[in-house]
PDB file of C-alpha atoms in Angstrom:
ATOM      1  CA  MET M   1     109.352   7.217 -12.856  1.00 85.00           C
ATOM      2  CA  ALA M   2     112.802   8.577 -13.659  1.00 94.00           C
ATOM      3  CA  GLU M   3     113.192  10.691 -16.795  1.00 97.00           C
ATOM      4  CA  LYS M   4     115.472   9.161 -19.397  1.00 98.00           C
ATOM      5  CA  LEU M   5     118.393  11.460 -20.180  1.00 98.00           C
ATOM      6  CA  ALA M   6     121.247  11.554 -22.686  1.00 98.00           C
ATOM      7  CA  LEU M   7     124.474  13.468 -22.105  1.00 98.00           C
ATOM      8  CA  VAL M   8     126.137  15.180 -25.063  1.00 97.00           C
ATOM      9  CA  GLY M   9     129.863  15.849 -24.669  1.00 96.00           C
ATOM     10  CA  ILE M  10     131.939  13.501 -22.515  1.00 95.00           C
ATOM     11  CA  GLY M  11     134.824  15.669 -21.394  1.00 90.00           C
ATOM     12  CA  LYS M  12     136.318  16.535 -18.018  1.00 89.00           C
ATOM     13  CA  ILE M  13     133.328  18.530 -16.731  1.00 92.00           C
ATOM     14  CA  ALA M  14     130.965  15.732 -17.763  1.00 94.00           C
ATOM     15  CA  ARG M  15     132.934  13.085 -15.887  1.00 95.00           C
ATOM     16  CA  ASP M  16     133.707  15.247 -12.856  1.00 94.00           C
ATOM     17  CA  GLN M  17     130.282  16.828 -12.379  1.00 96.00           C
ATOM     18  CA  HIS M  18     127.472  15.868 -14.745  1.00 97.00           C
ATOM     19  CA  ILE M  19     127.674  12.066 -14.560  1.00 97.00           C
ATOM     20  CA  PRO M  20     127.932  11.792 -10.738  1.00 97.00           C
ATOM     21  CA  SER M  21     125.128  14.329 -10.292  1.00 97.00           C
ATOM     22  CA  ILE M  22     122.812  12.506 -12.702  1.00 97.00           C
ATOM     23  CA  GLU M  23     123.534   9.080 -11.238  1.00 96.00           C
ATOM     24  CA  SER M  24     122.913  10.266  -7.665  1.00 97.00           C
ATOM     25  CA  ASN M  25     119.492  11.756  -8.511  1.00 98.00           C
ATOM     26  CA  PRO M  26     116.565   9.284  -8.600  1.00 98.00           C
ATOM     27  CA  ASP M  27     114.626  11.632 -10.894  1.00 98.00           C
ATOM     28  CA  TRP M  28     117.059  10.847 -13.723  1.00 98.00           C
ATOM     29  CA  SER M  29     118.126   7.736 -15.587  1.00 97.00           C
ATOM     30  CA  LEU M  30     121.268   8.252 -17.670  1.00 97.00           C
ATOM     31  CA  GLN M  31     120.656   6.191 -20.811  1.00 97.00           C
ATOM     32  CA  ALA M  32     123.087   7.287 -23.516  1.00 97.00           C
ATOM     33  CA  ALA M  33     126.066   9.442 -24.448  1.00 96.00           C
ATOM     34  CA  VAL M  34     126.837  11.424 -27.584  1.00 97.00           C
ATOM     35  CA  SER M  35     130.495  12.107 -28.327  1.00 94.00           C
ATOM     36  CA  ARG M  36     132.895  11.720 -31.211  1.00 90.00           C
ATOM     37  CA  HIS M  37     135.815  10.875 -28.958  1.00 88.00           C
ATOM     38  CA  ALA M  38     134.556   9.266 -25.733  1.00 88.00           C
ATOM     39  CA  SER M  39     131.920   6.965 -24.269  1.00 87.00           C
ATOM     40  CA  ILE M  40     130.479   5.909 -20.902  1.00 91.00           C
ATOM     41  CA  ASP M  41     130.782   2.265 -19.908  1.00 90.00           C
ATOM     42  CA  GLY M  42     127.457   0.451 -19.977  1.00 91.00           C
ATOM     43  CA  LEU M  43     125.542   3.088 -21.938  1.00 94.00           C
ATOM     44  CA  ASP M  44     124.455   3.381 -25.550  1.00 94.00           C
ATOM     45  CA  HIS M  45     126.950   5.497 -27.459  1.00 95.00           C
ATOM     46  CA  TYR M  46     126.369   7.681 -30.519  1.00 97.00           C
ATOM     47  CA  GLU M  47     128.752   9.883 -32.462  1.00 95.00           C
ATOM     48  CA  ALA M  48     126.029  12.309 -33.573  1.00 96.00           C
ATOM     49  CA  LEU M  49     122.873  13.645 -31.956  1.00 97.00           C
ATOM     50  CA  ASP M  50     120.653  12.772 -34.913  1.00 96.00           C
ATOM     51  CA  GLU M  51     121.671   9.119 -34.509  1.00 97.00           C
ATOM     52  CA  LEU M  52     120.554   9.222 -30.889  1.00 97.00           C
ATOM     53  CA  LEU M  53     117.265  10.935 -31.716  1.00 97.00           C
ATOM     54  CA  ASP M  54     116.491   8.352 -34.389  1.00 97.00           C
ATOM     55  CA  SER M  55     117.465   5.348 -32.266  1.00 97.00           C
ATOM     56  CA  ARG M  56     116.160   6.341 -28.826  1.00 97.00           C
ATOM     57  CA  PRO M  57     112.827   8.175 -29.085  1.00 97.00           C
ATOM     58  CA  ASP M  58     112.147   7.160 -25.463  1.00 97.00           C
ATOM     59  CA  ILE M  59     114.786   9.567 -24.166  1.00 98.00           C
ATOM     60  CA  THR M  60     113.045  12.753 -23.019  1.00 98.00           C
ATOM     61  CA  THR M  61     115.884  15.053 -22.021  1.00 98.00           C
ATOM     62  CA  ILE M  62     119.195  16.098 -23.549  1.00 98.00           C
ATOM     63  CA  SER M  63     121.943  17.671 -21.425  1.00 98.00           C
ATOM     64  CA  LEU M  64     124.569  19.537 -23.429  1.00 98.00           C
ATOM     65  CA  ALA M  65     128.072  19.621 -21.883  1.00 96.00           C
ATOM     66  CA  ILE M  66     129.828  20.905 -24.999  1.00 95.00           C
ATOM     67  CA  PRO M  67     131.568  24.207 -25.833  1.00 94.00           C
ATOM     68  CA  PRO M  68     129.268  27.144 -26.674  1.00 95.00           C
ATOM     69  CA  GLN M  69     130.188  27.393 -30.363  1.00 95.00           C
ATOM     70  CA  PRO M  70     128.329  24.254 -31.551  1.00 95.00           C
ATOM     71  CA  ARG M  71     125.706  24.295 -28.813  1.00 96.00           C
ATOM     72  CA  PHE M  72     122.978  26.173 -30.689  1.00 97.00           C
ATOM     73  CA  GLU M  73     122.687  23.585 -33.469  1.00 97.00           C
ATOM     74  CA  TYR M  74     122.568  20.699 -31.004  1.00 98.00           C
ATOM     75  CA  ALA M  75     120.007  22.415 -28.778  1.00 98.00           C
ATOM     76  CA  ALA M  76     117.794  23.458 -31.685  1.00 98.00           C
ATOM     77  CA  GLN M  77     117.846  19.928 -33.090  1.00 98.00           C
ATOM     78  CA  ALA M  78     116.843  18.446 -29.739  1.00 98.00           C
ATOM     79  CA  LEU M  79     114.079  20.985 -29.125  1.00 98.00           C
ATOM     80  CA  LYS M  80     112.596  20.440 -32.576  1.00 98.00           C
ATOM     81  CA  ALA M  81     112.539  16.724 -31.783  1.00 98.00           C
ATOM     82  CA  GLY M  82     110.441  17.467 -28.690  1.00 98.00           C
ATOM     83  CA  LYS M  83     113.190  16.958 -26.123  1.00 98.00           C
ATOM     84  CA  ASN M  84     113.803  18.939 -22.970  1.00 98.00           C
ATOM     85  CA  VAL M  85     117.218  20.627 -23.057  1.00 98.00           C
ATOM     86  CA  MET M  86     119.702  21.528 -20.334  1.00 98.00           C
ATOM     87  CA  LEU M  87     122.460  23.940 -21.349  1.00 98.00           C
ATOM     88  CA  GLU M  88     125.899  24.097 -19.736  1.00 96.00           C
ATOM     89  CA  LYS M  89     127.056  27.671 -19.144  1.00 96.00           C
ATOM     90  CA  PRO M  90     127.330  29.950 -21.025  1.00 95.00           C
ATOM     91  CA  PRO M  91     124.050  28.991 -22.738  1.00 96.00           C
ATOM     92  CA  GLY M  92     125.253  30.089 -26.181  1.00 95.00           C
ATOM     93  CA  GLN M  93     127.599  32.247 -28.192  1.00 94.00           C
ATOM     94  CA  SER M  94     125.162  35.152 -28.355  1.00 96.00           C
ATOM     95  CA  LEU M  95     121.962  36.475 -26.865  1.00 97.00           C
ATOM     96  CA  ALA M  96     120.206  35.997 -30.197  1.00 97.00           C
ATOM     97  CA  GLU M  97     120.948  32.262 -30.084  1.00 97.00           C
ATOM     98  CA  CYS M  98     119.604  32.008 -26.541  1.00 98.00           C
ATOM     99  CA  TYR M  99     116.385  33.876 -27.305  1.00 98.00           C
ATOM    100  CA  THR M 100     115.846  31.683 -30.363  1.00 98.00           C
ATOM    101  CA  LEU M 101     116.242  28.528 -28.266  1.00 98.00           C
ATOM    102  CA  GLU M 102     113.845  29.871 -25.647  1.00 98.00           C
ATOM    103  CA  ASN M 103     111.233  30.482 -28.339  1.00 98.00           C
ATOM    104  CA  LEU M 104     111.793  27.017 -29.823  1.00 98.00           C
ATOM    105  CA  ALA M 105     111.163  25.439 -26.423  1.00 98.00           C
ATOM    106  CA  LYS M 106     107.875  27.329 -26.126  1.00 98.00           C
ATOM    107  CA  GLU M 107     106.881  26.394 -29.676  1.00 98.00           C
ATOM    108  CA  HIS M 108     107.476  22.689 -29.079  1.00 98.00           C
ATOM    109  CA  GLY M 109     106.098  22.580 -25.541  1.00 98.00           C
ATOM    110  CA  VAL M 110     109.278  21.414 -23.802  1.00 98.00           C
ATOM    111  CA  SER M 111     111.521  22.698 -21.015  1.00 98.00           C
ATOM    112  CA  ILE M 112     114.854  24.474 -21.443  1.00 98.00           C
ATOM    113  CA  PHE M 113     117.274  25.424 -18.672  1.00 98.00           C
ATOM    114  CA  ALA M 114     120.172  27.877 -19.020  1.00 98.00           C
ATOM    115  CA  THR M 115     122.280  26.685 -16.094  1.00 98.00           C
ATOM    116  CA  TRP M 116     124.529  28.867 -13.952  1.00 98.00           C
ATOM    117  CA  HIS M 117     126.254  26.389 -11.655  1.00 97.00           C
ATOM    118  CA  SER M 118     127.933  28.999  -9.437  1.00 98.00           C
ATOM    119  CA  ARG M 119     124.524  30.338  -8.403  1.00 97.00           C
ATOM    120  CA  TYR M 120     123.924  26.973  -6.803  1.00 97.00           C
ATOM    121  CA  ALA M 121     127.020  27.127  -4.579  1.00 97.00           C
ATOM    122  CA  ASP M 122     126.119  26.552  -0.944  1.00 96.00           C
ATOM    123  CA  CYS M 123     126.707  30.058   0.415  1.00 97.00           C
ATOM    124  CA  VAL M 124     125.141  32.134  -2.382  1.00 98.00           C
ATOM    125  CA  PRO M 125     121.623  32.048  -0.846  1.00 98.00           C
ATOM    126  CA  ASP M 126     123.069  33.085   2.516  1.00 98.00           C
ATOM    127  CA  LEU M 127     124.807  36.161   1.100  1.00 98.00           C
ATOM    128  CA  LYS M 128     121.696  37.056  -0.892  1.00 98.00           C
ATOM    129  CA  SER M 129     119.598  36.959   2.280  1.00 98.00           C
ATOM    130  CA  TRP M 130     122.183  38.959   4.255  1.00 98.00           C
ATOM    131  CA  LEU M 131     122.303  41.695   1.593  1.00 98.00           C
ATOM    132  CA  SER M 132     118.527  41.988   1.321  1.00 97.00           C
ATOM    133  CA  SER M 133     118.296  44.090   4.512  1.00 96.00           C
ATOM    134  CA  ARG M 134     121.443  46.186   4.002  1.00 97.00           C
ATOM    135  CA  VAL M 135     122.622  49.149   1.953  1.00 97.00           C
ATOM    136  CA  ILE M 136     125.563  48.251  -0.247  1.00 98.00           C
ATOM    137  CA  ARG M 137     128.439  50.751  -0.203  1.00 98.00           C
ATOM    138  CA  LYS M 138     131.054  48.842  -2.203  1.00 98.00           C
ATOM    139  CA  LEU M 139     131.309  45.533  -4.029  1.00 98.00           C
ATOM    140  CA  LEU M 140     134.446  44.056  -5.594  1.00 98.00           C
ATOM    141  CA  ILE M 141     134.638  40.813  -7.562  1.00 98.00           C
ATOM    142  CA  THR M 142     138.102  39.243  -7.850  1.00 98.00           C
ATOM    143  CA  TRP M 143     138.107  36.222 -10.160  1.00 98.00           C
ATOM    144  CA  LYS M 144     141.687  35.177 -10.913  1.00 98.00           C
ATOM    145  CA  GLU M 145     142.825  31.713 -11.933  1.00 98.00           C
ATOM    146  CA  ASP M 146     145.427  29.891 -13.989  1.00 98.00           C
ATOM    147  CA  VAL M 147     143.983  28.981 -17.379  1.00 97.00           C
ATOM    148  CA  ARG M 148     146.683  26.357 -17.894  1.00 96.00           C
ATOM    149  CA  ARG M 149     145.563  24.534 -14.764  1.00 94.00           C
ATOM    150  CA  TRP M 150     141.811  24.634 -15.329  1.00 93.00           C
ATOM    151  CA  HIS M 151     141.553  24.591 -19.131  1.00 92.00           C
ATOM    152  CA  PRO M 152     144.648  22.751 -20.363  1.00 92.00           C
ATOM    153  CA  GLY M 153     144.894  22.752 -24.143  1.00 92.00           C
ATOM    154  CA  GLN M 154     141.319  23.926 -24.657  1.00 93.00           C
ATOM    155  CA  GLU M 155     141.724  25.988 -27.799  1.00 96.00           C
ATOM    156  CA  TRP M 156     137.981  26.627 -28.251  1.00 95.00           C
ATOM    157  CA  ILE M 157     137.980  29.191 -25.427  1.00 97.00           C
ATOM    158  CA  TRP M 158     140.331  31.393 -27.462  1.00 98.00           C
ATOM    159  CA  GLU M 159     138.164  31.301 -30.585  1.00 97.00           C
ATOM    160  CA  PRO M 160     135.254  33.683 -31.303  1.00 96.00           C
ATOM    161  CA  GLY M 161     132.315  32.593 -29.188  1.00 95.00           C
ATOM    162  CA  GLY M 162     134.578  30.974 -26.595  1.00 96.00           C
ATOM    163  CA  MET M 163     134.563  34.118 -24.411  1.00 97.00           C
ATOM    164  CA  GLY M 164     138.114  33.782 -23.072  1.00 98.00           C
ATOM    165  CA  VAL M 165     138.375  34.887 -19.450  1.00 98.00           C
ATOM    166  CA  PHE M 166     134.620  35.422 -19.395  1.00 98.00           C
ATOM    167  CA  ASP M 167     134.177  31.650 -19.467  1.00 97.00           C
ATOM    168  CA  PRO M 168     134.989  31.606 -15.722  1.00 97.00           C
ATOM    169  CA  GLY M 169     134.111  35.272 -15.263  1.00 98.00           C
ATOM    170  CA  ILE M 170     130.493  34.645 -16.177  1.00 98.00           C
ATOM    171  CA  ASN M 171     130.313  32.448 -13.076  1.00 98.00           C
ATOM    172  CA  ALA M 172     131.015  35.515 -10.954  1.00 98.00           C
ATOM    173  CA  LEU M 173     128.462  37.511 -12.916  1.00 98.00           C
ATOM    174  CA  SER M 174     125.878  34.789 -12.364  1.00 98.00           C
ATOM    175  CA  ILE M 175     126.413  35.142  -8.610  1.00 98.00           C
ATOM    176  CA  LEU M 176     126.282  38.940  -8.822  1.00 98.00           C
ATOM    177  CA  THR M 177     122.958  38.916 -10.648  1.00 98.00           C
ATOM    178  CA  GLU M 178     121.580  36.456  -8.089  1.00 98.00           C
ATOM    179  CA  ILE M 179     122.630  38.159  -4.842  1.00 98.00           C
ATOM    180  CA  MET M 180     121.916  41.785  -5.749  1.00 98.00           C
ATOM    181  CA  PRO M 181     118.611  43.146  -4.385  1.00 96.00           C
ATOM    182  CA  TYR M 182     118.226  45.165  -7.608  1.00 97.00           C
ATOM    183  CA  PRO M 183     119.729  45.128 -11.116  1.00 96.00           C
ATOM    184  CA  VAL M 184     122.935  46.939 -12.043  1.00 98.00           C
ATOM    185  CA  HIS M 185     124.491  47.489 -15.441  1.00 98.00           C
ATOM    186  CA  LEU M 186     127.950  47.790 -16.912  1.00 98.00           C
ATOM    187  CA  SER M 187     129.335  51.239 -17.663  1.00 98.00           C
ATOM    188  CA  GLU M 188     133.005  50.623 -18.545  1.00 98.00           C
ATOM    189  CA  ALA M 189     135.296  47.737 -19.411  1.00 98.00           C
ATOM    190  CA  THR M 190     138.931  47.188 -20.311  1.00 98.00           C
ATOM    191  CA  LEU M 191     139.715  43.909 -22.059  1.00 98.00           C
ATOM    192  CA  GLU M 192     143.221  42.510 -22.555  1.00 98.00           C
ATOM    193  CA  PHE M 193     143.648  40.322 -25.634  1.00 98.00           C
ATOM    194  CA  PRO M 194     146.810  38.261 -26.188  1.00 98.00           C
ATOM    195  CA  GLU M 195     148.275  39.260 -29.530  1.00 98.00           C
ATOM    196  CA  ASN M 196     147.732  35.733 -30.876  1.00 98.00           C
ATOM    197  CA  ARG M 197     144.207  35.156 -29.523  1.00 98.00           C
ATOM    198  CA  SER M 198     140.663  36.251 -30.403  1.00 98.00           C
ATOM    199  CA  THR M 199     139.250  36.390 -26.872  1.00 98.00           C
ATOM    200  CA  PRO M 200     140.469  38.236 -23.754  1.00 98.00           C
ATOM    201  CA  ILE M 201     142.760  36.863 -21.078  1.00 98.00           C
ATOM    202  CA  ALA M 202     141.863  39.585 -18.545  1.00 98.00           C
ATOM    203  CA  ALA M 203     139.135  42.161 -17.958  1.00 98.00           C
ATOM    204  CA  ASP M 204     138.352  45.058 -15.617  1.00 98.00           C
ATOM    205  CA  LEU M 205     134.675  45.972 -15.297  1.00 98.00           C
ATOM    206  CA  THR M 206     132.851  48.925 -13.724  1.00 98.00           C
ATOM    207  CA  PHE M 207     129.129  48.844 -12.940  1.00 98.00           C
ATOM    208  CA  VAL M 208     126.505  51.523 -12.350  1.00 97.00           C
ATOM    209  CA  ASP M 209     124.648  50.949  -9.084  1.00 97.00           C
ATOM    210  CA  PRO M 210     121.412  52.993  -8.841  1.00 96.00           C
ATOM    211  CA  THR M 211     122.089  53.666  -5.147  1.00 95.00           C
ATOM    212  CA  GLY M 212     125.588  54.977  -5.838  1.00 96.00           C
ATOM    213  CA  ALA M 213     127.632  52.021  -4.572  1.00 98.00           C
ATOM    214  CA  ASP M 214     131.170  51.524  -5.911  1.00 98.00           C
ATOM    215  CA  MET M 215     130.963  48.280  -7.878  1.00 98.00           C
ATOM    216  CA  SER M 216     133.662  46.616  -9.995  1.00 98.00           C
ATOM    217  CA  ALA M 217     135.139  43.300 -11.110  1.00 98.00           C
ATOM    218  CA  VAL M 218     138.616  42.060 -12.018  1.00 98.00           C
ATOM    219  CA  PHE M 219     139.017  38.887 -14.092  1.00 98.00           C
ATOM    220  CA  ASP M 220     142.422  37.418 -14.937  1.00 98.00           C
ATOM    221  CA  TRP M 221     143.551  34.092 -16.357  1.00 98.00           C
ATOM    222  CA  ARG M 222     147.260  34.534 -15.524  1.00 97.00           C
ATOM    223  CA  GLU M 223     147.162  33.825 -11.785  1.00 97.00           C
ATOM    224  CA  ASP M 224     150.106  31.549 -10.965  1.00 92.00           C
ATOM    225  CA  GLY M 225     149.664  31.592  -7.181  1.00 92.00           C
ATOM    226  CA  PRO M 226     146.586  30.978  -5.038  1.00 94.00           C
ATOM    227  CA  GLN M 227     143.411  30.952  -7.110  1.00 96.00           C
ATOM    228  CA  ASN M 228     140.858  33.645  -6.257  1.00 97.00           C
ATOM    229  CA  TRP M 229     137.095  33.444  -6.715  1.00 98.00           C
ATOM    230  CA  ASP M 230     135.998  36.143  -4.261  1.00 98.00           C
ATOM    231  CA  ILE M 231     133.236  38.714  -3.847  1.00 98.00           C
ATOM    232  CA  ASP M 232     133.817  41.344  -1.151  1.00 98.00           C
ATOM    233  CA  VAL M 233     130.898  43.526  -0.063  1.00 98.00           C
ATOM    234  CA  GLU M 234     130.889  46.534   2.251  1.00 98.00           C
ATOM    235  CA  THR M 235     127.483  47.618   3.592  1.00 98.00           C
ATOM    236  CA  ASP M 236     126.013  49.989   6.168  1.00 98.00           C
ATOM    237  CA  GLN M 237     125.869  47.038   8.570  1.00 97.00           C
ATOM    238  CA  GLY M 238     129.142  45.221   8.094  1.00 98.00           C
ATOM    239  CA  ARG M 239     131.282  43.462   5.539  1.00 98.00           C
ATOM    240  CA  ALA M 240     130.959  40.098   3.852  1.00 98.00           C
ATOM    241  CA  ARG M 241     133.304  37.955   1.798  1.00 98.00           C
ATOM    242  CA  LEU M 242     132.069  35.159  -0.422  1.00 98.00           C
ATOM    243  CA  SER M 243     135.043  33.041  -1.484  1.00 98.00           C
ATOM    244  CA  GLU M 244     135.967  29.707  -3.053  1.00 97.00           C
ATOM    245  CA  GLY M 245     133.492  30.447  -5.819  1.00 97.00           C
ATOM    246  CA  GLY M 246     130.575  30.652  -3.408  1.00 97.00           C
ATOM    247  CA  ALA M 247     131.421  27.783  -1.063  1.00 96.00           C
ATOM    248  CA  LYS M 248     132.659  29.914   1.861  1.00 98.00           C
ATOM    249  CA  LEU M 249     131.078  32.924   3.579  1.00 98.00           C
ATOM    250  CA  GLU M 250     132.659  35.243   6.136  1.00 98.00           C
ATOM    251  CA  ILE M 251     130.883  38.130   7.874  1.00 98.00           C
ATOM    252  CA  ASP M 252     133.033  40.823   9.477  1.00 98.00           C
ATOM    253  CA  GLY M 253     136.020  38.490   9.306  1.00 97.00           C
ATOM    254  CA  THR M 254     134.286  35.552  10.990  1.00 98.00           C
ATOM    255  CA  LEU M 255     133.561  32.317   9.138  1.00 98.00           C
ATOM    256  CA  VAL M 256     129.803  31.723   9.217  1.00 97.00           C
ATOM    257  CA  LYS M 257     129.538  28.897   6.691  1.00 97.00           C
ATOM    258  CA  GLN M 258     131.812  26.499   4.828  1.00 96.00           C
ATOM    259  CA  GLY M 259     129.800  24.681   2.203  1.00 90.00           C
ATOM    260  CA  ALA M 260     130.350  21.574   0.112  1.00 88.00           C
ATOM    261  CA  ASP M 261     130.319  21.012  -3.645  1.00 88.00           C
ATOM    262  CA  HIS M 262     126.647  20.568  -4.519  1.00 91.00           C
ATOM    263  CA  GLU M 263     126.425  22.866  -7.534  1.00 97.00           C
ATOM    264  CA  TYR M 264     125.738  20.358 -10.291  1.00 97.00           C
ATOM    265  CA  ALA M 265     123.578  18.161  -8.076  1.00 97.00           C
ATOM    266  CA  ASN M 266     121.440  21.233  -7.443  1.00 97.00           C
ATOM    267  CA  LEU M 267     121.303  21.966 -11.180  1.00 98.00           C
ATOM    268  CA  TYR M 268     119.918  18.533 -11.980  1.00 98.00           C
ATOM    269  CA  ALA M 269     117.416  18.827  -9.137  1.00 98.00           C
ATOM    270  CA  ARG M 270     116.252  22.119 -10.629  1.00 98.00           C
ATOM    271  CA  MET M 271     116.032  20.595 -14.117  1.00 98.00           C
ATOM    272  CA  ALA M 272     113.884  17.760 -12.770  1.00 98.00           C
ATOM    273  CA  GLU M 273     111.543  20.308 -11.194  1.00 98.00           C
ATOM    274  CA  LEU M 274     111.262  22.254 -14.465  1.00 98.00           C
ATOM    275  CA  VAL M 275     110.479  19.136 -16.489  1.00 98.00           C
ATOM    276  CA  LYS M 276     107.941  17.918 -13.949  1.00 97.00           C
ATOM    277  CA  HIS M 277     106.008  21.185 -14.135  1.00 98.00           C
ATOM    278  CA  GLY M 278     106.545  21.878 -17.851  1.00 98.00           C
ATOM    279  CA  LYS M 279     108.452  25.097 -17.207  1.00 98.00           C
ATOM    280  CA  SER M 280     111.696  26.706 -18.416  1.00 98.00           C
ATOM    281  CA  ASP M 281     114.408  28.829 -16.827  1.00 98.00           C
ATOM    282  CA  MET M 282     116.316  31.023 -19.285  1.00 98.00           C
ATOM    283  CA  ASP M 283     117.629  33.883 -17.156  1.00 98.00           C
ATOM    284  CA  LEU M 284     120.229  35.560 -19.365  1.00 98.00           C
ATOM    285  CA  SER M 285     121.273  38.430 -17.080  1.00 98.00           C
ATOM    286  CA  PRO M 286     124.893  37.179 -16.665  1.00 98.00           C
ATOM    287  CA  MET M 287     125.194  36.881 -20.443  1.00 97.00           C
ATOM    288  CA  ILE M 288     123.979  40.464 -20.875  1.00 98.00           C
ATOM    289  CA  HIS M 289     126.894  41.734 -18.759  1.00 98.00           C
ATOM    290  CA  VAL M 290     129.358  39.789 -20.922  1.00 98.00           C
ATOM    291  CA  CYS M 291     127.863  41.121 -24.155  1.00 97.00           C
ATOM    292  CA  ASP M 292     127.965  44.653 -22.746  1.00 98.00           C
ATOM    293  CA  ALA M 293     131.633  44.172 -21.822  1.00 98.00           C
ATOM    294  CA  PHE M 294     132.487  43.289 -25.414  1.00 97.00           C
ATOM    295  CA  SER M 295     130.355  46.190 -26.668  1.00 97.00           C
ATOM    296  CA  LEU M 296     131.712  48.839 -24.273  1.00 97.00           C
ATOM    297  CA  GLY M 297     135.171  47.449 -23.699  1.00 97.00           C
ATOM    298  CA  ARG M 298     138.385  49.274 -24.487  1.00 98.00           C
ATOM    299  CA  ARG M 299     140.663  46.728 -26.146  1.00 97.00           C
ATOM    300  CA  LEU M 300     144.310  46.389 -25.132  1.00 98.00           C
ATOM    301  CA  THR M 301     146.812  44.014 -26.716  1.00 98.00           C
ATOM    302  CA  THR M 302     149.090  42.029 -24.412  1.00 98.00           C
ATOM    303  CA  ASP M 303     151.734  39.314 -24.725  1.00 97.00           C
ATOM    304  CA  ALA M 304     150.982  36.218 -26.773  1.00 98.00           C
ATOM    305  CA  PHE M 305     149.569  33.241 -24.885  1.00 97.00           C
ATOM    306  CA  HIS M 306     150.757  29.669 -25.418  1.00 96.00           C
ATOM    307  CA  TYR M 307     149.964  26.496 -23.489  1.00 95.00           C
TER     308      TYR M 307
END
């Protein structure tokens, strides 16, 4: 029998990704929506989560597609009500929030899933497998996009907890922490903050690789031209490029795989598996890199940003 699910937050990402992925998966039955400003035709609608929890005790799972700042309160409320919880990335504003939610899920015997959709891009497993038998010499992440195109008018990303350029950058870090055969950690960071904003618009990161590989990342939200979501790797047995956010893989300049957009469908398949077996998945390694960047980062002030 399909699990009954409610979706909290009915914005662009919910309509583009969450709703189609839920409706195409027979393990889920989308029953209700929670939003102050939007609704889904044919479903029960509530303006607040407590209204949903009071009215629909039959719903077992809550998926949160809302900004990170309010997410902790919503997730904690759902967990305390005995609901499984699926968290859009990043899973919270801070590591402390995430660890608290993980403990709440254990306390109440429910599942919680900190999702990293870019890990579920089609070519990520292929690059991970390819790297497992090679020695990495150099790795460069280039994650450059136009914030005006992808996040038009979204002021929350510029507020504390919104993470700025790390909102997309954490996608790259989620891939990095998935494909690497061993963990690495951040050693240096330079963060560029617009003079009128509280979160960075660009970042340069340097990592320590225990084998001595040269490893770095460049994030920028001011890319007017072609958008870049690339990871280039040089090894002792060739070079690889993962591009299009993980959908395309080239080895030594030859295209070996061009994937499709299955990221969110794969997330909901994973959530169904977790609920079925009473397990949780709260890997926070991408979040650790972001927190380290803010802790270690040298802050530079740049031009004001306006939509």
